[in-house]
PDB file of N, CA and C in Angstrom:
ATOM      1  N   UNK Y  75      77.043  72.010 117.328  1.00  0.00           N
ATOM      2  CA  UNK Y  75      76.193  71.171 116.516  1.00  0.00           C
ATOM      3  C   UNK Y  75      76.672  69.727 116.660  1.00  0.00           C
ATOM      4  N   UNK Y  76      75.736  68.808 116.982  1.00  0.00           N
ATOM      5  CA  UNK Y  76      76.439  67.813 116.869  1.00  0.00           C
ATOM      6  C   UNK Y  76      76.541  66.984 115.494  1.00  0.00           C
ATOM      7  N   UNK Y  77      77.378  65.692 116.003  1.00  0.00           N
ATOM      8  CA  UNK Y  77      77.840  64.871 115.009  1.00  0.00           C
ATOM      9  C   UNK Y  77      76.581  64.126 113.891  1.00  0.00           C
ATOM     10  N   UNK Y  78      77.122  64.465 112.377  1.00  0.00           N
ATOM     11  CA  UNK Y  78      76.037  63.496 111.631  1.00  0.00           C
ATOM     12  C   UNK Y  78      76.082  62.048 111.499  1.00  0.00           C
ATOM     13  N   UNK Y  79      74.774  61.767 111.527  1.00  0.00           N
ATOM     14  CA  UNK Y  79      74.393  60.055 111.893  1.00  0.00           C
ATOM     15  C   UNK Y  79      74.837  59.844 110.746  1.00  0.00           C
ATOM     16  N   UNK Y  80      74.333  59.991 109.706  1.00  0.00           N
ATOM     17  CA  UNK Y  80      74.135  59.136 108.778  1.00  0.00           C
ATOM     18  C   UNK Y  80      75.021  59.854 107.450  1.00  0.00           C
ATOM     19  N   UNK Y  81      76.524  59.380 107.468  1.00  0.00           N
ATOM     20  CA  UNK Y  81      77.379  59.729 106.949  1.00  0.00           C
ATOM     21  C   UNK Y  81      77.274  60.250 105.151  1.00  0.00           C
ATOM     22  N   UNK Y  82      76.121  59.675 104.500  1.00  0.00           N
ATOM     23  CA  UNK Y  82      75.976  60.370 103.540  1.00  0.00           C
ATOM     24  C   UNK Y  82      74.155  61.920 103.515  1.00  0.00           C
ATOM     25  N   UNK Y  83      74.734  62.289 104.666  1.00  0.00           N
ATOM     26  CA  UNK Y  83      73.962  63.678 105.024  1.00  0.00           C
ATOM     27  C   UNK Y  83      75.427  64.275 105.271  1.00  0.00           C
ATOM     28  N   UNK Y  84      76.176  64.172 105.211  1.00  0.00           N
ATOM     29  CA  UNK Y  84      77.545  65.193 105.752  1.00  0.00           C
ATOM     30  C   UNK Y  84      77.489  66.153 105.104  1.00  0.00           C
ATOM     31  N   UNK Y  85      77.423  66.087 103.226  1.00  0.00           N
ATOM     32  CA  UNK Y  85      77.779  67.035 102.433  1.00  0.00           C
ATOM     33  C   UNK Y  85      76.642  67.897 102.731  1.00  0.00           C
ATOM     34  N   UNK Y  86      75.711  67.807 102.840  1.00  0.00           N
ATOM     35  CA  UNK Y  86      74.347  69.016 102.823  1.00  0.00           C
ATOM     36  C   UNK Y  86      74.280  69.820 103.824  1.00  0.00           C
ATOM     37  N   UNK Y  87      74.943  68.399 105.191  1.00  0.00           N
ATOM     38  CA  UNK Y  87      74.952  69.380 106.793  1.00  0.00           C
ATOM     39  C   UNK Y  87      76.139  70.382 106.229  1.00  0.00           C
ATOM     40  N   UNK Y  88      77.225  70.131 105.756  1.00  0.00           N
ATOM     41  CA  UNK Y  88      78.557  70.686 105.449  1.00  0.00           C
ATOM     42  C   UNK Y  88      78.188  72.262 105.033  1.00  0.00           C
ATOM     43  N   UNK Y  89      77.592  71.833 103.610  1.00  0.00           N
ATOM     44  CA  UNK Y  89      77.297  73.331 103.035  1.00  0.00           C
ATOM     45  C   UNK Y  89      76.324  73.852 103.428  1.00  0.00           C
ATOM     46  N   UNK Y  90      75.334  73.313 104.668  1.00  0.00           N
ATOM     47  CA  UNK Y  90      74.298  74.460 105.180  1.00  0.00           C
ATOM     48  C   UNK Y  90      75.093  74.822 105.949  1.00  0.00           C
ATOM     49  N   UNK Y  91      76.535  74.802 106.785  1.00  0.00           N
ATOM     50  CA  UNK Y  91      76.826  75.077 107.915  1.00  0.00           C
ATOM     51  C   UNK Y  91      77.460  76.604 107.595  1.00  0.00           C
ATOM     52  N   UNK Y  92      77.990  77.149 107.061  1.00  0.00           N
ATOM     53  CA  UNK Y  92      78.254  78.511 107.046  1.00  0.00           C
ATOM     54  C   UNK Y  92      76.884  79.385 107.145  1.00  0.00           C
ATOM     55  N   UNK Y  93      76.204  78.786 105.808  1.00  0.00           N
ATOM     56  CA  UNK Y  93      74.546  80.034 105.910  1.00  0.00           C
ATOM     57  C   UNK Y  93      74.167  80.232 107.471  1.00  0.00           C
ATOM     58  N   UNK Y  94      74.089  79.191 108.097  1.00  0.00           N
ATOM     59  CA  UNK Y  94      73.113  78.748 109.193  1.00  0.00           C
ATOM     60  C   UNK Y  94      73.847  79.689 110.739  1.00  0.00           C
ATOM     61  N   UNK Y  95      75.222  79.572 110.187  1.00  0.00           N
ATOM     62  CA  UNK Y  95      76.125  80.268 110.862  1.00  0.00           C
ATOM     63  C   UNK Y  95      76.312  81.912 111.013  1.00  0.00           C
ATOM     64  N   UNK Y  96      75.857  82.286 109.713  1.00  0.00           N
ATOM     65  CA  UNK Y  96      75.830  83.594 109.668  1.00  0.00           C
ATOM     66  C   UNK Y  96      74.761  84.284 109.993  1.00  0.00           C
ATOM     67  N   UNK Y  97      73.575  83.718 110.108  1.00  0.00           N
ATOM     68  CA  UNK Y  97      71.987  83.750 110.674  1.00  0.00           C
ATOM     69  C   UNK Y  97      72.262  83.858 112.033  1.00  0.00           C
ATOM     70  N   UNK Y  98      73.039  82.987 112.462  1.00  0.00           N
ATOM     71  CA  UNK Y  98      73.188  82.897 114.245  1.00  0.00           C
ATOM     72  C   UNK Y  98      73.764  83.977 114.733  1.00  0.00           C
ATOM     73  N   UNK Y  99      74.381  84.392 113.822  1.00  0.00           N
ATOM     74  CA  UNK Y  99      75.949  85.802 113.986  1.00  0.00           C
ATOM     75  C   UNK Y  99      75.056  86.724 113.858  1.00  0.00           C
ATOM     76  N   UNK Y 100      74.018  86.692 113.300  1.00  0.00           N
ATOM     77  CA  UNK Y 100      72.785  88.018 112.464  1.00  0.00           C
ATOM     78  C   UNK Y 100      74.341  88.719 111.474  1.00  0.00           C
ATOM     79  N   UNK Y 101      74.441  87.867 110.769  1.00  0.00           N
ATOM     80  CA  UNK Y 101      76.052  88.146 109.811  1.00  0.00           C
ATOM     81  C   UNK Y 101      75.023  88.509 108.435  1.00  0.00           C
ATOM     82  N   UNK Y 102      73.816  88.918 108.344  1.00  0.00           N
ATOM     83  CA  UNK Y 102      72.922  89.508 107.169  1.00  0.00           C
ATOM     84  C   UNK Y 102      73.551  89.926 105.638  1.00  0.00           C
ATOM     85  N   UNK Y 103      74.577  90.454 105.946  1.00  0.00           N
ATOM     86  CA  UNK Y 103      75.465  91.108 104.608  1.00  0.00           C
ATOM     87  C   UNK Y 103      76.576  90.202 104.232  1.00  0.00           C
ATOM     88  N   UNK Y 104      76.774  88.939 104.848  1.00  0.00           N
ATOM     89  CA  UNK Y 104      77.537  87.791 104.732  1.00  0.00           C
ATOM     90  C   UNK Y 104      76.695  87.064 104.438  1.00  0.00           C
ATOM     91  N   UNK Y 105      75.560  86.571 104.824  1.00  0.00           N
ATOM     92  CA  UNK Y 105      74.429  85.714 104.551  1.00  0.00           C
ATOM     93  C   UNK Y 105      74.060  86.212 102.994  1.00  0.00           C
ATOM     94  N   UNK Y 106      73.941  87.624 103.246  1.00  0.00           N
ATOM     95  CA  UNK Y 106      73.303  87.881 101.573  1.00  0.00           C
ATOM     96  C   UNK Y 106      74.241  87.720 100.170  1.00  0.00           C
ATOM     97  N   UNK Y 107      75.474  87.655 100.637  1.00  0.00           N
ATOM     98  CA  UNK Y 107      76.576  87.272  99.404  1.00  0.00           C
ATOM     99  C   UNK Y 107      76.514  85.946  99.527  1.00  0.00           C
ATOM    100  N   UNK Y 108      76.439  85.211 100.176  1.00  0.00           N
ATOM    101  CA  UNK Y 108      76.557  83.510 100.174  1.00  0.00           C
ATOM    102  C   UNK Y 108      75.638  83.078  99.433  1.00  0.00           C
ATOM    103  N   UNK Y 109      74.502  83.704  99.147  1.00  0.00           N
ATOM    104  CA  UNK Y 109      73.796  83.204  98.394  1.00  0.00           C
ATOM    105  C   UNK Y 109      73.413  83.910  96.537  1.00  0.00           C
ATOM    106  N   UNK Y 110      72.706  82.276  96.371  1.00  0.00           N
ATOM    107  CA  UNK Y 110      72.805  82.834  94.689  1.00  0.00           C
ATOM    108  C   UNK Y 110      71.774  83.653  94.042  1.00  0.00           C
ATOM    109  N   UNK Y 111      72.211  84.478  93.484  1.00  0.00           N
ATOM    110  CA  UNK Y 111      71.342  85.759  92.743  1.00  0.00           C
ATOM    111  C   UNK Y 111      69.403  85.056  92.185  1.00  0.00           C
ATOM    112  N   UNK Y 112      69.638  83.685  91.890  1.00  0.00           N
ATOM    113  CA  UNK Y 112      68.306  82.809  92.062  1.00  0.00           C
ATOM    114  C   UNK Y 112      67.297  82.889  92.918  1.00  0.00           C
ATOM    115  N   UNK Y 113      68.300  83.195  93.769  1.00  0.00           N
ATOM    116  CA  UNK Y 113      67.469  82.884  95.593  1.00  0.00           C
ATOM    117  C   UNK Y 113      66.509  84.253  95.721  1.00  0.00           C
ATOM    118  N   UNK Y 114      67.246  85.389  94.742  1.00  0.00           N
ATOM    119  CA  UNK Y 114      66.636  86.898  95.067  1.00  0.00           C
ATOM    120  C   UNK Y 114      65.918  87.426  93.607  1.00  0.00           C
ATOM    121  N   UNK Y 115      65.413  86.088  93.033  1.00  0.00           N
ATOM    122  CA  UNK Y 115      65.043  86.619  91.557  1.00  0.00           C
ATOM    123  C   UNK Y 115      63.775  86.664  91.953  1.00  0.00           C
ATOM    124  N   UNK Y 116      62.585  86.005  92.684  1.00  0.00           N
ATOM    125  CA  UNK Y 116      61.504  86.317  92.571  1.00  0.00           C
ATOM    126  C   UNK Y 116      61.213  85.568  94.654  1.00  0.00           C
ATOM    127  N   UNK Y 117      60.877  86.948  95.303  1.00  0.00           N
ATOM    128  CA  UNK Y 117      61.148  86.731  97.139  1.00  0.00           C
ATOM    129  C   UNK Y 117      59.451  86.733  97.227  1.00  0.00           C
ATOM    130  N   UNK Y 118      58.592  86.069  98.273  1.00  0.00           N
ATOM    131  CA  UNK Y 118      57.621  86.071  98.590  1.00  0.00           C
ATOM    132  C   UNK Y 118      57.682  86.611 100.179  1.00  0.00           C
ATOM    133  N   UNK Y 119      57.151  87.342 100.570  1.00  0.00           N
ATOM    134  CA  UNK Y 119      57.875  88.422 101.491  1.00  0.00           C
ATOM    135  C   UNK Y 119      57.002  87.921 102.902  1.00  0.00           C
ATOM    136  N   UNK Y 120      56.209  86.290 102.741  1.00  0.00           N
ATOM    137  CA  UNK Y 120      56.150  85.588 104.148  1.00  0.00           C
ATOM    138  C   UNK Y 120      57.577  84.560 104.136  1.00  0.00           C
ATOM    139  N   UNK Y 121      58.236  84.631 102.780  1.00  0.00           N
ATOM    140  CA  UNK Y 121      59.961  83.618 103.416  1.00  0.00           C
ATOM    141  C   UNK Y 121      60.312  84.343 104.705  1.00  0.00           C
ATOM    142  N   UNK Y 122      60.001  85.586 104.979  1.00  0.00           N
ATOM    143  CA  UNK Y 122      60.627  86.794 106.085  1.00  0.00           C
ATOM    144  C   UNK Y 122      59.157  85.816 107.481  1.00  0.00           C
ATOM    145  N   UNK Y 123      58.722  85.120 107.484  1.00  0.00           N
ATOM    146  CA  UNK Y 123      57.984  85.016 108.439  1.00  0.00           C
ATOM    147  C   UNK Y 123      56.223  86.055 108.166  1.00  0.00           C
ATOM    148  N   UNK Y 124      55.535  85.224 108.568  1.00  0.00           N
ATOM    149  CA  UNK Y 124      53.594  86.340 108.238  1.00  0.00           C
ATOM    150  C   UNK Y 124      53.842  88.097 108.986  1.00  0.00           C
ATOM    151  N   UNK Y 125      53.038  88.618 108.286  1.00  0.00           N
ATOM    152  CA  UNK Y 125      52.489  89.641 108.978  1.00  0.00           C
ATOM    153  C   UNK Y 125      51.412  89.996 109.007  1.00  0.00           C
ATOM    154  N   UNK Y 126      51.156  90.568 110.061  1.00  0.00           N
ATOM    155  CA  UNK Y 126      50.205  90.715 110.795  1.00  0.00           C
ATOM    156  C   UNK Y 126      48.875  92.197 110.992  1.00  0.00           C
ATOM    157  N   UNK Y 127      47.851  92.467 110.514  1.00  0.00           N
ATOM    158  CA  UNK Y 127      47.402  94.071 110.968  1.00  0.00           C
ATOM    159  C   UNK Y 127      47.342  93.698 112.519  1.00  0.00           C
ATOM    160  N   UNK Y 128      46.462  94.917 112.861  1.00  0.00           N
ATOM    161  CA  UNK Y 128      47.012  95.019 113.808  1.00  0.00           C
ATOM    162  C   UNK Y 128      45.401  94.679 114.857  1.00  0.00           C
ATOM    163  N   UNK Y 129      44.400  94.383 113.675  1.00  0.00           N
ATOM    164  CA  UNK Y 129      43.466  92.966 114.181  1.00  0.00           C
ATOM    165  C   UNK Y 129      44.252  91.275 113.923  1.00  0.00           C
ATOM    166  N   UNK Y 130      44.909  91.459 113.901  1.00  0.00           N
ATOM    167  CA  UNK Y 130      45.976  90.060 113.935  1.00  0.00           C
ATOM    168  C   UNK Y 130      45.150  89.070 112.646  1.00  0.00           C
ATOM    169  N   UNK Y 131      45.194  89.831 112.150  1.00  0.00           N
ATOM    170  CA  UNK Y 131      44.769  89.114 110.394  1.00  0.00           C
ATOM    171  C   UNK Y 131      46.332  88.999 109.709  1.00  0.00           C
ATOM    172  N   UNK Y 132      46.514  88.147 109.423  1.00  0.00           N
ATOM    173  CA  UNK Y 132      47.389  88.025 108.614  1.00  0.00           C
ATOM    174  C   UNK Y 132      47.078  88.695 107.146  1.00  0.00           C
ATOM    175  N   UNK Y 133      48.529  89.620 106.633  1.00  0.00           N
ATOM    176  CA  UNK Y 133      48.320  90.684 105.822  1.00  0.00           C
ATOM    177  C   UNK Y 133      48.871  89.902 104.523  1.00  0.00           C
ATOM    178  N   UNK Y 134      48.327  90.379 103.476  1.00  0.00           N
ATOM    179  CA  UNK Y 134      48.784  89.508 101.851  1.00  0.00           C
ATOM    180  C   UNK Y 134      49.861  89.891 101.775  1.00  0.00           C
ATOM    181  N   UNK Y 135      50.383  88.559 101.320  1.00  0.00           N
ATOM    182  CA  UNK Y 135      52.058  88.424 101.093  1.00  0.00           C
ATOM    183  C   UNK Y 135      51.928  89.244 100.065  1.00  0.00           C
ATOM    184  N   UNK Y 136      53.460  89.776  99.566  1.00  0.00           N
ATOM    185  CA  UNK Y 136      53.733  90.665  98.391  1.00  0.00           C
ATOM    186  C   UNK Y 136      55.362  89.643  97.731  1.00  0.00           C
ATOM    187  N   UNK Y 137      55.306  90.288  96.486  1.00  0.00           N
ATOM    188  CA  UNK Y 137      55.777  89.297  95.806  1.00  0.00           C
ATOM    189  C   UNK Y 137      56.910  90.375  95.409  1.00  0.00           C
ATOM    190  N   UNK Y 138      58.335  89.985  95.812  1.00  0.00           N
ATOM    191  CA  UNK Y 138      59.643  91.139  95.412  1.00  0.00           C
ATOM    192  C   UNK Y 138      60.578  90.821  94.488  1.00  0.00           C
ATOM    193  N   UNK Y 139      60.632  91.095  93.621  1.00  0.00           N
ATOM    194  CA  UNK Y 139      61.384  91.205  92.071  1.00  0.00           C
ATOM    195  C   UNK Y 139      62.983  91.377  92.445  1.00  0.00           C
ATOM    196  N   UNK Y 140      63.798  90.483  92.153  1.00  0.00           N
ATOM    197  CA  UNK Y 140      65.451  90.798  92.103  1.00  0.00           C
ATOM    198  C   UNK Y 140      65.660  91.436  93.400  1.00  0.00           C
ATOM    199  N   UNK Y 141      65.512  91.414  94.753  1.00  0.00           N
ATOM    200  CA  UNK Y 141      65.553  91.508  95.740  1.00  0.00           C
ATOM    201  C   UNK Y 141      67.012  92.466  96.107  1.00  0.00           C
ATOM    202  N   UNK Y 142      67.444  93.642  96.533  1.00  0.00           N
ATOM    203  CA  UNK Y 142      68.966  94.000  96.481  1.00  0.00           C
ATOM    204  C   UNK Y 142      69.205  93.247  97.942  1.00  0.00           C
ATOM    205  N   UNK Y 143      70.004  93.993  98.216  1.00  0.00           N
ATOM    206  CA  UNK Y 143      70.902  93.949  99.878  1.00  0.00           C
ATOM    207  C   UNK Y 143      70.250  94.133 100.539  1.00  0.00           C
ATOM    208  N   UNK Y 144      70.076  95.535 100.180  1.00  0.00           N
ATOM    209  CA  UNK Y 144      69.360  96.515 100.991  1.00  0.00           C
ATOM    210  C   UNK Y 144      68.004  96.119 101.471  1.00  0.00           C
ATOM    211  N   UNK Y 145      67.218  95.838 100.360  1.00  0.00           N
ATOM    212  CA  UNK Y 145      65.551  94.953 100.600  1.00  0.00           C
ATOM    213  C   UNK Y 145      65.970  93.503 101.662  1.00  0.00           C
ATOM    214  N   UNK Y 146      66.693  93.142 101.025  1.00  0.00           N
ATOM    215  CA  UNK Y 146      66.917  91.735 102.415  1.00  0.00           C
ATOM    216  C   UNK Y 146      67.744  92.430 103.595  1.00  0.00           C
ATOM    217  N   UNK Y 147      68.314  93.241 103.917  1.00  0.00           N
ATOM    218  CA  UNK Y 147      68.648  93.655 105.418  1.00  0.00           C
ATOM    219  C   UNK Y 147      67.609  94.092 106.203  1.00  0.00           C
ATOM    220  N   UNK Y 148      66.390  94.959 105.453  1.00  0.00           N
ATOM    221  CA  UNK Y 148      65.527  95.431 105.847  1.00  0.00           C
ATOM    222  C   UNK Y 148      64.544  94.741 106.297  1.00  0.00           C
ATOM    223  N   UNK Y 149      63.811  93.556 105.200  1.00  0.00           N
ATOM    224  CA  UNK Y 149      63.372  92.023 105.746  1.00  0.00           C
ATOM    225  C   UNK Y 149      63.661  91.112 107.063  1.00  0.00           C
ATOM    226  N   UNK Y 150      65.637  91.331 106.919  1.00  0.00           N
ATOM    227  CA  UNK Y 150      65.459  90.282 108.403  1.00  0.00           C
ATOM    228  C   UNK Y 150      65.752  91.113 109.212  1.00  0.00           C
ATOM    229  N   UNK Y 151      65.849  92.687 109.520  1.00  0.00           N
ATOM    230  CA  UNK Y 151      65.530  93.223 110.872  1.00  0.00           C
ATOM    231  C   UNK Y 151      63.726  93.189 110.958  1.00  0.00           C
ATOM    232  N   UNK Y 152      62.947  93.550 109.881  1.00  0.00           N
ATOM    233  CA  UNK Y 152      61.704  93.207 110.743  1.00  0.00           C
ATOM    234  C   UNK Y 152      61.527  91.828 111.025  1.00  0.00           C
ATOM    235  N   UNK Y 153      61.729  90.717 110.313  1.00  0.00           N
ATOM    236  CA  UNK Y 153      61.560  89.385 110.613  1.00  0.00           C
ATOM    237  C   UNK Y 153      62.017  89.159 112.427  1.00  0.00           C
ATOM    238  N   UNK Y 154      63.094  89.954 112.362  1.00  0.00           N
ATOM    239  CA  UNK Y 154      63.802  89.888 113.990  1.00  0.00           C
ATOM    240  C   UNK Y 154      62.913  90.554 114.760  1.00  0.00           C
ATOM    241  N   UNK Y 155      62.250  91.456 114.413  1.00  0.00           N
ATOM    242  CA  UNK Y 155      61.339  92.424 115.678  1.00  0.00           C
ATOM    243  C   UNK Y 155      59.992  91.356 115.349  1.00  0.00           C
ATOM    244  N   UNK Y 156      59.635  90.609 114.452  1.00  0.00           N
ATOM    245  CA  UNK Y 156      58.320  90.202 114.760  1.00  0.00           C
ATOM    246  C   UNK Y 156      58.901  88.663 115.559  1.00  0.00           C
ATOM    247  N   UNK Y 157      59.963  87.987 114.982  1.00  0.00           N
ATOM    248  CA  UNK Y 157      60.048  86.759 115.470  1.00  0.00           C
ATOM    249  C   UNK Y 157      60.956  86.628 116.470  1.00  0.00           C
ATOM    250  N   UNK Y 158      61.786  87.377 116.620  1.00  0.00           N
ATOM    251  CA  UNK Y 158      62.895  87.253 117.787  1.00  0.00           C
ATOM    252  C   UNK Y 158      64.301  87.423 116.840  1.00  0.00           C
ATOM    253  N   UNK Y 159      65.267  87.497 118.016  1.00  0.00           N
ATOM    254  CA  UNK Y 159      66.678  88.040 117.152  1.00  0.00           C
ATOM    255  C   UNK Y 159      67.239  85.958 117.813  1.00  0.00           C
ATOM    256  N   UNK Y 160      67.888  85.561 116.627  1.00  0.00           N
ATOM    257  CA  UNK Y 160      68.633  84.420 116.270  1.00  0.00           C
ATOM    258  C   UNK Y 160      69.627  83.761 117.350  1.00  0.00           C
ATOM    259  N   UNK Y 161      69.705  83.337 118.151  1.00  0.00           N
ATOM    260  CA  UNK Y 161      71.090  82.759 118.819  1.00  0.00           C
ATOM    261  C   UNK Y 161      71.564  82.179 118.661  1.00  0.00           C
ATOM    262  N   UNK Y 162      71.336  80.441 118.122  1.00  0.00           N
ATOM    263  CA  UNK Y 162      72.740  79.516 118.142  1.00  0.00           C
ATOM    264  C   UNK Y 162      71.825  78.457 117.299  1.00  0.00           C
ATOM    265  N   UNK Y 163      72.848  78.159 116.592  1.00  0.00           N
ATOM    266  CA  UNK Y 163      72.137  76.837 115.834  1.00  0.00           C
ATOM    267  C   UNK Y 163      72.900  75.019 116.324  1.00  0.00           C
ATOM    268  N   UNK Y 164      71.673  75.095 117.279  1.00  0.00           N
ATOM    269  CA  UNK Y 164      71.947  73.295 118.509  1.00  0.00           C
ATOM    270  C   UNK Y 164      71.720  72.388 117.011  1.00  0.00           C
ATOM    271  N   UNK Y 165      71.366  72.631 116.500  1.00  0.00           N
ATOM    272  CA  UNK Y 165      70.609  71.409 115.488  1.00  0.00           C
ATOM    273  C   UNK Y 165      70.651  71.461 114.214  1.00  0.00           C
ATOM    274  N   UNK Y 166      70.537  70.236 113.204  1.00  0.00           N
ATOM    275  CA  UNK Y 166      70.276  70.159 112.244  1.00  0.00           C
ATOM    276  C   UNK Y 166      70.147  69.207 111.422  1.00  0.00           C
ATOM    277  N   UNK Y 167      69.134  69.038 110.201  1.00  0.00           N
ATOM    278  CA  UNK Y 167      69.346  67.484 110.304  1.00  0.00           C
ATOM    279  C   UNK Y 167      68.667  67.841 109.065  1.00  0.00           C
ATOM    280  N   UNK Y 168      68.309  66.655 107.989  1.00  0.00           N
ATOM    281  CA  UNK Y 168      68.594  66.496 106.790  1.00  0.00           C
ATOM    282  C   UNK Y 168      67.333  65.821 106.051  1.00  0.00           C
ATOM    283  N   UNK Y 169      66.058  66.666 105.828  1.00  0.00           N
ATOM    284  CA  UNK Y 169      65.061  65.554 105.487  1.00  0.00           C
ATOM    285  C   UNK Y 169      65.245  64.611 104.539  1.00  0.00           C
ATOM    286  N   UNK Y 170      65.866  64.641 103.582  1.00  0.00           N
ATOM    287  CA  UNK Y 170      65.660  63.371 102.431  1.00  0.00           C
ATOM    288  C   UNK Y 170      67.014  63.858 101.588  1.00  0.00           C
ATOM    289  N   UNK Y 171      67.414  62.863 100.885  1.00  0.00           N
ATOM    290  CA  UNK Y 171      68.661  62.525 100.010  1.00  0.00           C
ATOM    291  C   UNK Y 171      68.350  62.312  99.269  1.00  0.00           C
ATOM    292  N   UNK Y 172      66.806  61.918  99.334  1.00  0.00           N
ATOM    293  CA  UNK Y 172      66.518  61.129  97.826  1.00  0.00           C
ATOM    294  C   UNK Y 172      66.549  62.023  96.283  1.00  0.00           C
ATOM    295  N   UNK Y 173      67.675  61.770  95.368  1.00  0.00           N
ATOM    296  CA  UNK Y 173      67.082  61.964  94.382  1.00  0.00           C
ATOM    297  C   UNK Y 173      66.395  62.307  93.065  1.00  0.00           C
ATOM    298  N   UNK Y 174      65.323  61.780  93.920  1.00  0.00           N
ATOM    299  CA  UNK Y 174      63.509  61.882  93.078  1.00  0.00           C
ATOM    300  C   UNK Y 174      62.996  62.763  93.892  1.00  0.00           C
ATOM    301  N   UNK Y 175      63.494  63.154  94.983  1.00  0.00           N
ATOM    302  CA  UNK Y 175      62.828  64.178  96.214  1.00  0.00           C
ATOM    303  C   UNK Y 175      63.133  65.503  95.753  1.00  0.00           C
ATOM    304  N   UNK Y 176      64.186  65.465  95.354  1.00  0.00           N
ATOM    305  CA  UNK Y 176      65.368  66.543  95.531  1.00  0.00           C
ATOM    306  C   UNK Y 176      65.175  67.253  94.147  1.00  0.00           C
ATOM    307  N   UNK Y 177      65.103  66.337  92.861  1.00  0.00           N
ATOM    308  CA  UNK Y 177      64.696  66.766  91.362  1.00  0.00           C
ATOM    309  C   UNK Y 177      63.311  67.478  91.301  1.00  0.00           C
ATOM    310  N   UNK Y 178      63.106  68.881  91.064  1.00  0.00           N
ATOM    311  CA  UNK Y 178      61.920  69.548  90.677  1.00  0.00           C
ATOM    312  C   UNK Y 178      61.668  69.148  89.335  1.00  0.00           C
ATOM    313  N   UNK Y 179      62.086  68.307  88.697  1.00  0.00           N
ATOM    314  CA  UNK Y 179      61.733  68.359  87.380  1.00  0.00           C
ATOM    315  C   UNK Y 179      60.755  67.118  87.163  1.00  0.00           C
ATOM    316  N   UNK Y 180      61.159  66.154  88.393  1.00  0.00           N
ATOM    317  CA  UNK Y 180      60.603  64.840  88.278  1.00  0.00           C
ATOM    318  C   UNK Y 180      58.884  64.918  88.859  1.00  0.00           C
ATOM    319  N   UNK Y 181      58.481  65.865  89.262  1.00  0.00           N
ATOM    320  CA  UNK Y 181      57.310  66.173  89.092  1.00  0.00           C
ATOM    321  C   UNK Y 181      55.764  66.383  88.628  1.00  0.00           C
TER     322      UNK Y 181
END
């Protein structure tokens, strides 16, 4: 990965860099403890990427309650058979700092 430009993006590149890392590893059961029990309180099951019938209609998202392990391991192996399996993360970069961007409340 290379170096950050703009020295106050460090902290955000910093702490995305393990998640982003364990995605690349397909590290799934490391990925799923790194994150906070928030993240799995209410899952919309296109975050996993669309699906598809099999007239290539895109099929209605479903909406997953407290999400376990188990439901997210299962998610990103199909996410991997519809989108591809993960290799290396070249990049990354930091849309906005701002904030007023960043506050959901300021809305």
């Amino acid at each position: 990965m290379e170096e950050v430009e703009d020295q106050a993006e460090r902290p955000y590149i910093e702490a995305s860099k393990p998640i982003l890392e364990a995605i690349a590893k397909r590290d799934y059961e490391k990925l799923y403890t790194m994150m906070s029990s928030h993240a799995f309180a209410k899952i919309d099951s296109d975050q996993f990427g669309p699906v598809f019938d099999a007239q290539g209609n895109a099929k209605k998202s479903e909406t997953i309650l407290n999400m376990t392990k188990e439901q997210f391991l299962e998610m990103m192996g199909e996410m991997e058979k519809r989108l591809a399996v993960p290799k290396e993360v070249d990049h990354l970069y930091v849309q906005t700092i701002d904030p007023n961007e960043l506050d959901r409340t300021s809305r």
